[in-house]
């Protein structure tokens, strides 16, 4: 089983709809991240969380919100989707407490979101 | 602000060739640098991570080097195979804000049989 899973894998929605993307991890990592990837722009950080009570904005948080329901779950919401939010969304985790994987990020398979 | 650049954006080589992918960053105060591989429609797979105190890391046919003073990292792939075809991304973590990773836009590699 994959260590970092994302649901759904693909989603097509309409402008103005509320969308939630979910991420779960079994790695036991404390830190979780949401990125979006656009062609030619690389990955950009939306939000990150160090633990359940610690949520931080990334470089492009406008139009997005997140919820860390448990250490293993981190959800990304688009309150009112717009076409320029069409992108590939990735969840990632890292471990601030371990040794061998300290600082290394591990990614989920991605969610392809299309807003019409 | 850290900027990470990967040149070229795309590279096509015949099978068996040794090749080098480049990653440049503007701020040399980095905590570490990580190389990833991304296959179409899939997530990122971590290949190598180099701490700022290290000069290189090796894994199988892959060797990553780091030169902080010049703001460069290279990923060397020996004896390339068609299965190496993918997009390769580098990501930098800064010393004073190591909670964030700054990504390059990637080099798309095609290894022809």
Coordinates of N, CA and C in Angstrom, one line a residue:
Chain A
X1 N 0.8 -1.2 0.0 CA 0.0 0.0 0.0 C 0.9 1.3 0.0
X2 N 0.4 2.3 -0.7 CA 1.1 3.5 -0.7 C 1.2 4.2 0.6
X3 N 2.3 4.9 0.9 CA 2.5 5.5 2.2 C 1.7 6.8 2.3
X4 N 1.6 7.5 1.1 CA 0.8 8.8 1.0 C -0.2 8.6 0.0
X5 N -1.5 8.7 0.3 CA -2.6 8.6 -0.6 C -3.4 9.9 -0.7
X6 N -3.9 10.1 -1.9 CA -4.7 11.2 -2.2 C -6.0 10.8 -2.9
X7 N -7.1 11.4 -2.5 CA -8.4 11.2 -3.1 C -9.1 12.5 -3.3
X8 N -9.8 12.6 -4.5 CA -9.8 11.7 -5.6 C -8.5 11.9 -6.4
X9 N -8.3 11.0 -7.4 CA -7.2 11.2 -8.3 C -7.4 12.1 -9.4
X10 N -8.7 12.2 -9.8 CA -9.1 13.1 -10.9 C -10.4 13.7 -10.5
X11 N -10.6 15.0 -10.8 CA -11.9 15.6 -10.5 C -12.1 16.7 -11.5
X12 N -13.3 16.7 -12.1 CA -13.7 17.8 -12.9 C -14.9 18.5 -12.2
X13 N -14.8 19.8 -12.1 CA -15.9 20.5 -11.5 C -16.2 21.8 -12.2
X14 N -17.2 22.5 -11.7 CA -17.6 23.8 -12.4 C -17.2 25.0 -11.5
X15 N -17.1 26.1 -12.1 CA -16.8 27.4 -11.4 C -17.8 27.6 -10.3
X16 N -17.3 28.0 -9.1 CA -18.1 28.3 -8.0 C -18.4 27.1 -7.1
X17 N -18.1 25.9 -7.5 CA -18.3 24.8 -6.6 C -17.3 24.7 -5.5
X18 N -17.7 24.1 -4.4 CA -16.7 23.8 -3.3 C -16.2 22.4 -3.5
X19 N -14.9 22.3 -3.4 CA -14.1 21.1 -3.6 C -13.2 20.8 -2.4
X20 N -13.2 19.5 -2.1 CA -12.2 19.1 -1.0 C -11.3 18.0 -1.6
X21 N -10.1 18.2 -1.4 CA -9.1 17.1 -1.7 C -8.5 16.6 -0.4
X22 N -8.4 15.3 -0.4 CA -8.0 14.7 0.9 C -6.6 13.9 0.7
X23 N -5.9 13.9 1.8 CA -4.6 13.3 1.9 C -4.5 12.5 3.2
X24 N -4.0 11.3 3.0 CA -3.8 10.5 4.2 C -2.4 9.8 4.1
X25 N -1.7 9.7 5.3 CA -0.4 9.1 5.2 C -0.3 8.0 6.4
X26 N 0.5 7.0 6.1 CA 0.8 6.0 7.0 C 2.2 6.0 7.5
X27 N 3.0 7.0 7.1 CA 4.4 7.1 7.4 C 4.6 7.6 8.9
X28 N 3.6 8.1 9.5 CA 3.8 8.5 10.9 C 4.5 9.9 11.0
X29 N 4.6 10.6 9.8 CA 5.3 11.9 9.8 C 4.4 13.0 10.5
X30 N 5.1 13.9 11.0 CA 4.4 15.0 11.7 C 4.0 16.2 10.7
X31 N 4.8 16.3 9.7 CA 4.6 17.5 8.8 C 4.0 17.1 7.5
X32 N 3.0 17.9 7.1 CA 2.3 17.7 5.9 C 2.2 19.0 5.0
X33 N 2.1 18.8 3.7 CA 2.2 19.9 2.8 C 1.2 19.7 1.7
X34 N 0.7 20.8 1.2 CA 0.0 20.8 -0.1 C 0.6 21.7 -1.1
X35 N 0.8 21.2 -2.3 CA 1.4 21.9 -3.4 C 0.5 21.9 -4.6
X36 N 0.7 22.8 -5.5 CA 0.1 22.7 -6.8 C 1.2 22.8 -7.9
X37 N 1.0 22.1 -9.0 CA 1.9 22.1 -10.0 C 1.3 22.5 -11.3
X38 N 1.8 23.5 -12.0 CA 1.4 24.0 -13.2 C 2.5 23.9 -14.2
X39 N 2.2 23.6 -15.5 CA 3.2 23.5 -16.5 C 4.2 24.7 -16.6
X40 N 5.5 24.4 -16.5 CA 6.4 25.5 -16.6 C 6.7 26.3 -15.3
X41 N 5.9 26.0 -14.3 CA 6.0 26.8 -13.0 C 6.6 25.9 -11.9
X42 N 6.7 24.7 -12.1 CA 7.2 23.9 -11.0 C 6.1 23.7 -9.9
X43 N 6.5 23.3 -8.7 CA 5.6 23.1 -7.6 C 5.6 24.4 -6.7
X44 N 4.4 24.8 -6.3 CA 4.3 25.9 -5.5 C 3.5 25.5 -4.2
X45 N 4.0 26.0 -3.1 CA 3.5 25.6 -1.8 C 2.2 26.4 -1.5
X46 N 1.1 25.7 -1.1 CA -0.1 26.3 -0.8 C -0.3 26.5 0.7
X47 N -0.2 25.4 1.5 CA -0.2 25.4 2.9 C 0.7 24.3 3.4
X48 N 1.1 24.4 4.7 CA 1.8 23.4 5.4 C 1.4 23.3 6.8
X49 N 1.7 22.2 7.4 CA 1.2 21.9 8.8 C 2.3 21.1 9.5
X50 N 2.7 21.6 10.7 CA 3.7 20.9 11.5 C 3.1 19.9 12.4
X51 N 1.8 20.2 12.9 CA 1.1 19.2 13.6 C -0.4 19.6 13.6
X52 N -1.2 18.9 14.3 CA -2.7 19.1 14.2 C -3.0 20.6 14.5
X53 N -2.3 21.2 15.4 CA -2.6 22.6 15.8 C -1.8 23.7 15.1
X54 N -1.0 23.3 14.2 CA -0.1 24.3 13.5 C -0.3 24.2 12.0
X55 N -1.0 25.3 11.5 CA -1.2 25.4 10.1 C -0.6 26.7 9.6
X56 N 0.1 26.7 8.5 CA 0.8 27.8 8.0 C 0.5 28.1 6.5
X57 N 0.4 29.3 6.1 CA 0.2 29.6 4.7 C 1.5 29.5 3.9
X58 N 1.3 29.0 2.7 CA 2.5 29.0 1.8 C 2.5 30.2 0.9
X59 N 3.1 30.1 -0.3 CA 3.2 31.3 -1.1 C 2.0 31.6 -1.9
X60 N 1.0 30.6 -2.1 CA -0.1 30.9 -2.9 C -1.4 30.4 -2.2
X61 N -1.7 30.8 -1.0 CA -2.8 30.3 -0.2 C -4.1 30.9 -0.5
X62 N -4.2 32.1 -1.2 CA -5.4 32.7 -1.5 C -6.4 31.8 -2.3
X63 N -7.6 31.7 -1.8 CA -8.6 30.9 -2.5 C -8.6 29.4 -2.0
X64 N -7.7 29.1 -1.1 CA -7.6 27.8 -0.5 C -7.8 27.8 1.0
X65 N -8.2 26.7 1.6 CA -8.2 26.5 3.0 C -7.8 25.1 3.3
X66 N -7.3 24.8 4.5 CA -6.9 23.4 4.9 C -7.5 23.1 6.2
X67 N -7.4 21.8 6.5 CA -7.8 21.2 7.8 C -6.9 20.0 8.1
X68 N -6.3 20.0 9.3 CA -5.5 18.9 9.7 C -6.4 18.2 10.7
X69 N -7.1 17.1 10.3 CA -8.1 16.5 11.1 C -7.4 15.5 12.1
X70 N -6.2 15.1 11.8 CA -5.5 14.2 12.6 C -4.0 14.2 12.1
X71 N -3.1 13.6 12.8 CA -1.7 13.7 12.3 C -1.6 13.1 10.9
X72 N -2.4 12.1 10.6 CA -2.3 11.4 9.4 C -3.2 12.0 8.3
X73 N -4.0 13.0 8.5 CA -4.9 13.5 7.5 C -4.8 15.0 7.4
X74 N -4.8 15.4 6.1 CA -4.6 16.8 5.8 C -5.5 17.1 4.6
X75 N -6.5 17.9 4.7 CA -7.4 18.2 3.6 C -7.2 19.6 3.0
X76 N -7.4 19.7 1.7 CA -7.3 21.0 1.1 C -8.7 21.3 0.5
X77 N -9.2 22.5 0.7 CA -10.5 22.9 0.2 C -10.4 24.1 -0.7
X78 N -11.2 24.1 -1.8 CA -11.4 25.2 -2.6 C -12.8 25.7 -2.4
X79 N -13.0 26.8 -1.7 CA -14.3 27.2 -1.3 C -15.2 27.5 -2.5
X80 N -14.7 28.2 -3.5 CA -15.4 28.5 -4.7 C -14.4 28.4 -5.8
X81 N -14.4 27.3 -6.5 CA -13.4 27.0 -7.5 C -13.5 27.9 -8.7
X82 N -12.3 28.3 -9.2 CA -12.3 29.1 -10.4 C -11.3 28.4 -11.4
X83 N -11.5 28.7 -12.7 CA -10.7 28.0 -13.7 C -9.2 28.1 -13.6
X84 N -8.6 29.2 -13.0 CA -7.2 29.2 -12.9 C -6.7 28.3 -11.7
X85 N -7.6 27.6 -11.0 CA -7.2 26.7 -10.0 C -7.0 25.3 -10.7
X86 N -7.2 25.2 -11.9 CA -7.0 23.9 -12.7 C -5.5 23.6 -12.6
X87 N -5.2 22.5 -12.0 CA -3.7 22.1 -11.8 C -3.7 20.7 -11.3
X88 N -2.4 20.3 -11.1 CA -2.1 19.0 -10.4 C -1.8 19.3 -9.0
X89 N -2.5 18.7 -8.1 CA -2.3 19.0 -6.6 C -1.6 17.8 -6.0
X90 N -0.5 18.1 -5.2 CA 0.2 17.1 -4.5 C 0.2 17.4 -3.0
X91 N 0.1 16.3 -2.3 CA 0.3 16.3 -0.8 C 1.7 15.7 -0.6
X92 N 2.3 16.1 0.4 CA 3.6 15.6 0.8 C 3.8 15.6 2.3
X93 N 4.7 14.7 2.8 CA 5.0 14.6 4.2 C 6.5 14.7 4.5
X94 N 6.8 15.0 5.7 CA 8.2 14.9 6.1 C 8.2 14.7 7.6
X95 N 9.3 14.2 8.1 CA 9.5 13.8 9.5 C 10.5 14.7 10.2
X96 N 10.1 15.4 11.2 CA 11.0 16.3 11.9 C 11.7 15.6 13.1
X97 N 11.2 14.4 13.3 CA 11.7 13.7 14.5 C 12.6 12.5 14.2
X98 N 12.6 12.0 13.0 CA 13.4 10.8 12.7 C 14.8 11.2 12.4
X99 N 15.5 10.2 12.0 CA 17.0 10.4 11.6 C 17.2 10.1 10.2
X100 N 16.9 8.9 9.7 CA 17.3 8.5 8.4 C 16.5 9.3 7.3
X101 N 15.3 9.6 7.6 CA 14.5 10.3 6.6 C 14.3 11.8 7.0
X102 N 15.1 12.3 7.9 CA 14.9 13.6 8.4 C 15.0 14.6 7.2
X103 N 14.1 15.5 7.1 CA 14.1 16.6 6.1 C 13.6 16.1 4.7
X104 N 13.6 14.8 4.5 CA 13.2 14.3 3.1 C 11.7 14.4 3.0
X105 N 11.2 14.8 1.8 CA 9.8 14.9 1.5 C 9.4 13.7 0.7
X106 N 8.2 13.2 1.1 CA 7.6 12.1 0.3 C 6.2 12.5 -0.2
X107 N 6.0 12.2 -1.5 CA 4.8 12.8 -2.1 C 3.7 11.7 -2.4
X108 N 2.5 12.2 -2.4 CA 1.4 11.4 -2.9 C 1.4 11.3 -4.4
X109 N 0.4 10.6 -5.0 CA 0.3 10.4 -6.4 C -0.3 11.6 -7.2
X110 N -0.9 12.5 -6.4 CA -1.4 13.7 -7.1 C -2.9 13.6 -7.4
X111 N -3.5 14.8 -7.4 CA -4.9 14.9 -7.8 C -5.0 15.9 -9.0
X112 N -5.5 15.4 -10.1 CA -5.7 16.3 -11.3 C -7.0 17.0 -11.2
X113 N -7.1 18.3 -11.0 CA -8.3 19.0 -10.8 C -8.5 19.9 -12.0
X114 N -9.7 19.8 -12.6 CA -10.1 20.7 -13.7 C -11.3 21.5 -13.3
X115 N -11.2 22.8 -13.4 CA -12.3 23.7 -13.1 C -12.8 24.3 -14.4
X116 N -14.1 24.0 -14.8 CA -14.6 24.5 -16.1 C -15.3 25.8 -15.9
Chain B
X1 N 14.5 36.0 -1.8 CA 13.7 34.9 -2.3 C 14.5 33.9 -3.1
X2 N 14.4 32.7 -2.8 CA 15.1 31.6 -3.4 C 14.5 31.3 -4.8
X3 N 15.3 31.3 -5.8 CA 14.9 30.9 -7.1 C 15.7 29.7 -7.6
X4 N 15.0 28.7 -8.1 CA 15.7 27.5 -8.5 C 15.4 27.3 -10.0
X5 N 16.5 27.1 -10.7 CA 16.4 27.0 -12.2 C 17.0 25.7 -12.7
X6 N 16.3 25.1 -13.6 CA 16.8 23.8 -14.2 C 16.8 24.0 -15.7
X7 N 18.1 23.8 -16.2 CA 18.3 23.9 -17.6 C 19.1 22.7 -18.1
X8 N 18.7 22.0 -19.2 CA 17.6 22.5 -20.1 C 16.2 22.0 -19.6
X9 N 15.2 22.5 -20.2 CA 13.8 22.1 -19.8 C 13.5 20.7 -20.4
X10 N 14.2 20.3 -21.4 CA 14.0 19.0 -22.0 C 15.3 18.5 -22.6
X11 N 15.5 17.2 -22.6 CA 16.7 16.6 -23.0 C 16.4 15.2 -23.6
X12 N 17.0 14.9 -24.8 CA 16.8 13.6 -25.4 C 18.1 13.0 -25.8
X13 N 18.4 11.8 -25.3 CA 19.6 11.2 -25.5 C 19.4 9.7 -25.9
X14 N 20.4 9.1 -26.6 CA 20.3 7.7 -26.9 C 20.6 6.8 -25.7
X15 N 20.1 5.7 -25.7 CA 20.3 4.7 -24.6 C 21.8 4.5 -24.4
X16 N 22.2 4.4 -23.2 CA 23.6 4.0 -22.9 C 24.5 5.3 -22.6
X17 N 24.0 6.4 -23.0 CA 24.8 7.6 -22.7 C 24.8 8.0 -21.2
X18 N 25.9 8.6 -20.8 CA 26.0 9.2 -19.5 C 25.5 10.7 -19.7
X19 N 24.8 11.1 -18.7 CA 24.3 12.5 -18.8 C 24.2 13.2 -17.5
X20 N 24.2 14.6 -17.6 CA 24.2 15.4 -16.5 C 23.0 16.4 -16.5
X21 N 22.2 16.4 -15.4 CA 21.1 17.4 -15.3 C 21.6 18.5 -14.3
X22 N 21.2 19.7 -14.6 CA 21.6 20.8 -13.8 C 20.5 21.5 -13.0
X23 N 20.9 22.0 -11.8 CA 20.0 22.7 -10.9 C 20.8 23.9 -10.4
X24 N 20.3 25.1 -10.6 CA 20.9 26.3 -10.0 C 20.0 27.0 -9.0
X25 N 20.6 27.6 -8.0 CA 19.8 28.3 -7.0 C 20.5 29.6 -6.6
X26 N 19.7 30.6 -6.3 CA 20.3 31.9 -6.2 C 20.8 32.2 -4.8
X27 N 20.2 31.6 -3.8 CA 20.6 31.8 -2.4 C 21.5 30.6 -1.9
X28 N 22.7 30.8 -1.6 CA 23.6 29.7 -1.2 C 23.4 29.2 0.2
X29 N 22.6 30.0 1.0 CA 22.3 29.6 2.4 C 21.2 28.5 2.4
X30 N 21.6 27.3 2.0 CA 20.6 26.2 1.9 C 20.9 25.2 3.0
X31 N 19.8 24.5 3.4 CA 19.9 23.5 4.4 C 20.1 22.1 3.7
X32 N 19.4 21.9 2.7 CA 19.7 20.7 1.9 C 19.1 20.8 0.5
X33 N 19.4 19.9 -0.4 CA 18.8 19.9 -1.7 C 18.4 18.4 -2.0
X34 N 17.2 18.3 -2.7 CA 16.7 17.0 -2.9 C 16.4 16.9 -4.4
X35 N 16.7 15.7 -5.0 CA 16.4 15.4 -6.4 C 15.2 14.4 -6.4
X36 N 14.3 14.7 -7.3 CA 13.1 13.9 -7.5 C 12.9 13.4 -8.9
X37 N 12.2 12.4 -9.1 CA 11.8 11.9 -10.4 C 10.3 11.9 -10.4
X38 N 9.7 12.4 -11.6 CA 8.3 12.4 -11.7 C 7.9 11.7 -13.0
X39 N 7.1 10.7 -13.0 CA 6.6 10.0 -14.1 C 5.3 10.6 -14.5
X40 N 4.9 10.6 -15.8 CA 3.6 11.2 -16.2 C 2.4 10.7 -15.4
X41 N 1.7 11.6 -14.9 CA 0.5 11.3 -14.1 C 0.7 10.7 -12.8
X42 N 1.9 10.8 -12.3 CA 2.3 10.2 -11.0 C 2.9 11.3 -10.1
X43 N 3.1 10.9 -8.9 CA 3.7 11.8 -7.9 C 5.2 11.8 -8.1
X44 N 5.9 12.5 -7.1 CA 7.3 12.6 -7.1 C 7.9 11.5 -6.3
X45 N 9.0 11.0 -6.8 CA 9.7 9.9 -6.1 C 11.1 10.5 -5.8
X46 N 11.4 10.5 -4.5 CA 12.7 11.0 -4.0 C 13.8 10.1 -4.5
X47 N 14.9 10.7 -5.1 CA 16.0 10.0 -5.6 C 17.2 10.2 -4.6
X48 N 17.6 11.4 -4.3 CA 18.7 11.7 -3.5 C 18.5 12.9 -2.7
X49 N 19.0 13.0 -1.5 CA 19.0 14.2 -0.7 C 20.4 14.5 -0.3
X50 N 20.9 15.7 -0.5 CA 22.2 16.1 -0.1 C 22.1 17.2 1.0
X51 N 22.7 17.0 2.1 CA 22.7 18.0 3.2 C 23.8 19.0 2.8
X52 N 23.6 20.2 3.3 CA 24.5 21.3 3.0 C 26.0 21.1 3.3
X53 N 26.2 20.2 4.2 CA 27.6 19.9 4.6 C 28.2 18.8 3.7
X54 N 27.4 18.2 2.8 CA 27.9 17.2 1.9 C 28.2 17.7 0.5
X55 N 29.1 17.0 -0.2 CA 29.4 17.4 -1.5 C 28.7 16.5 -2.6
X56 N 28.4 15.3 -2.2 CA 27.8 14.4 -3.1 C 27.1 13.3 -2.4
X57 N 26.1 12.7 -3.2 CA 25.4 11.5 -2.7 C 25.3 10.5 -3.9
X58 N 25.4 9.2 -3.7 CA 25.3 8.3 -4.8 C 24.2 7.2 -4.4
X59 N 23.5 6.8 -5.5 CA 22.6 5.7 -5.3 C 22.5 5.0 -6.7
X60 N 23.1 3.8 -6.7 CA 23.1 3.1 -8.0 C 23.8 3.8 -9.1
X61 N 23.1 4.0 -10.2 CA 23.6 4.7 -11.3 C 23.5 6.3 -11.2
X62 N 23.0 6.7 -10.1 CA 22.8 8.2 -9.9 C 23.9 8.7 -9.0
X63 N 24.3 9.9 -9.3 CA 25.3 10.6 -8.4 C 24.9 12.1 -8.4
X64 N 24.6 12.6 -7.3 CA 24.2 14.1 -7.2 C 25.4 14.8 -6.5
X65 N 25.7 15.9 -7.0 CA 26.8 16.8 -6.4 C 26.2 18.1 -6.0
X66 N 26.8 18.8 -5.0 CA 26.4 20.1 -4.5 C 27.6 21.0 -4.4
X67 N 27.5 22.2 -5.0 CA 28.5 23.2 -4.8 C 27.7 24.5 -4.3
X68 N 27.7 24.7 -3.0 CA 26.9 25.8 -2.5 C 27.5 27.2 -3.0
X69 N 28.8 27.3 -3.0 CA 29.4 28.6 -3.3 C 29.0 29.0 -4.7
X70 N 28.9 28.1 -5.7 CA 28.5 28.5 -7.0 C 27.0 28.4 -7.2
X71 N 26.3 27.9 -6.2 CA 24.8 27.8 -6.3 C 24.4 26.7 -7.3
X72 N 25.1 25.6 -7.3 CA 24.8 24.6 -8.3 C 24.7 23.2 -7.8
X73 N 23.9 22.4 -8.3 CA 23.8 20.9 -8.1 C 23.7 20.2 -9.4
X74 N 24.3 19.1 -9.6 CA 24.2 18.3 -10.8 C 23.7 16.9 -10.4
X75 N 22.9 16.3 -11.3 CA 22.5 14.9 -11.1 C 23.1 14.2 -12.3
X76 N 24.0 13.3 -12.0 CA 24.7 12.5 -13.1 C 24.0 11.1 -13.2
X77 N 23.6 10.8 -14.4 CA 23.0 9.4 -14.6 C 23.9 8.7 -15.5
X78 N 24.4 7.5 -15.0 CA 25.3 6.7 -15.8 C 24.6 5.7 -16.6
X79 N 25.1 5.4 -17.8 CA 24.5 4.4 -18.7 C 23.0 4.4 -18.8
X80 N 22.5 5.5 -19.3 CA 21.1 5.8 -19.3 C 20.3 4.7 -20.0
X81 N 19.0 4.5 -19.5 CA 18.1 3.4 -20.0 C 16.8 4.1 -20.3
X82 N 16.0 3.5 -21.2 CA 14.7 4.0 -21.5 C 13.8 4.2 -20.3
X83 N 14.0 3.3 -19.3 CA 13.2 3.5 -18.1 C 13.6 4.7 -17.3
X84 N 14.7 5.4 -17.6 CA 15.0 6.6 -16.9 C 14.2 7.8 -17.4
X85 N 13.5 7.6 -18.5 CA 12.7 8.7 -19.1 C 11.7 9.2 -18.1
X86 N 11.7 10.4 -17.8 CA 10.9 11.0 -16.8 C 11.2 12.5 -16.6
X87 N 10.5 13.2 -15.8 CA 10.9 14.6 -15.5 C 11.7 14.6 -14.1
X88 N 12.8 15.3 -14.1 CA 13.6 15.3 -12.9 C 13.5 16.7 -12.3
X89 N 13.2 16.8 -11.0 CA 13.1 18.1 -10.4 C 14.1 18.1 -9.2
X90 N 14.6 19.3 -9.0 CA 15.3 19.6 -7.8 C 14.6 20.5 -6.8
X91 N 14.8 20.4 -5.6 CA 14.1 21.2 -4.6 C 15.2 21.6 -3.5
X92 N 15.1 22.9 -3.1 CA 16.1 23.4 -2.2 C 15.3 23.8 -0.9
X93 N 16.0 23.6 0.2 CA 15.5 24.0 1.5 C 16.4 25.0 2.1
X94 N 15.9 26.2 2.5 CA 16.8 27.2 3.0 C 17.2 27.0 4.5
X95 N 18.3 27.6 4.9 CA 18.7 27.5 6.3 C 17.7 28.2 7.2
X96 N 17.3 29.4 6.9 CA 16.5 30.2 7.8 C 15.1 30.0 7.6
X97 N 14.7 29.2 6.7 CA 13.2 28.9 6.5 C 13.1 27.5 6.0
X98 N 13.7 26.5 6.8 CA 13.7 25.1 6.2 C 12.4 24.4 6.3
X99 N 11.4 25.1 6.6 CA 10.1 24.5 6.5 C 9.5 24.5 5.1
X100 N 10.1 25.2 4.2 CA 9.7 25.3 2.8 C 10.7 24.7 1.9
X101 N 10.2 24.1 0.8 CA 11.0 23.6 -0.3 C 10.7 24.5 -1.5
X102 N 11.8 24.9 -2.2 CA 11.7 25.7 -3.4 C 12.1 24.7 -4.6
X103 N 11.1 24.6 -5.5 CA 11.3 23.7 -6.6 C 11.7 24.3 -7.9
X104 N 12.5 23.7 -8.7 CA 12.7 24.0 -10.0 C 11.6 23.5 -10.9
X105 N 11.5 23.9 -12.1 CA 10.4 23.5 -13.0 C 10.7 22.2 -13.7
X106 N 11.9 21.7 -13.5 CA 12.2 20.3 -14.0 C 12.9 20.2 -15.3
X107 N 13.5 19.1 -15.6 CA 14.1 18.7 -16.9 C 13.4 17.4 -17.3
X108 N 12.8 17.5 -18.5 CA 12.1 16.3 -19.0 C 13.1 15.5 -19.8
X109 N 13.4 14.3 -19.4 CA 14.4 13.5 -20.0 C 13.8 12.4 -20.8
X110 N 14.2 12.2 -22.1 CA 13.8 11.1 -22.9 C 15.0 10.3 -23.3
X111 N 15.0 9.1 -23.0 CA 16.1 8.2 -23.4 C 15.6 7.3 -24.5
X112 N 16.2 7.4 -25.6 CA 15.7 6.7 -26.8 C 16.4 5.3 -26.9
X113 N 15.6 4.2 -27.2 CA 16.2 2.9 -27.3 C 17.1 2.8 -28.5

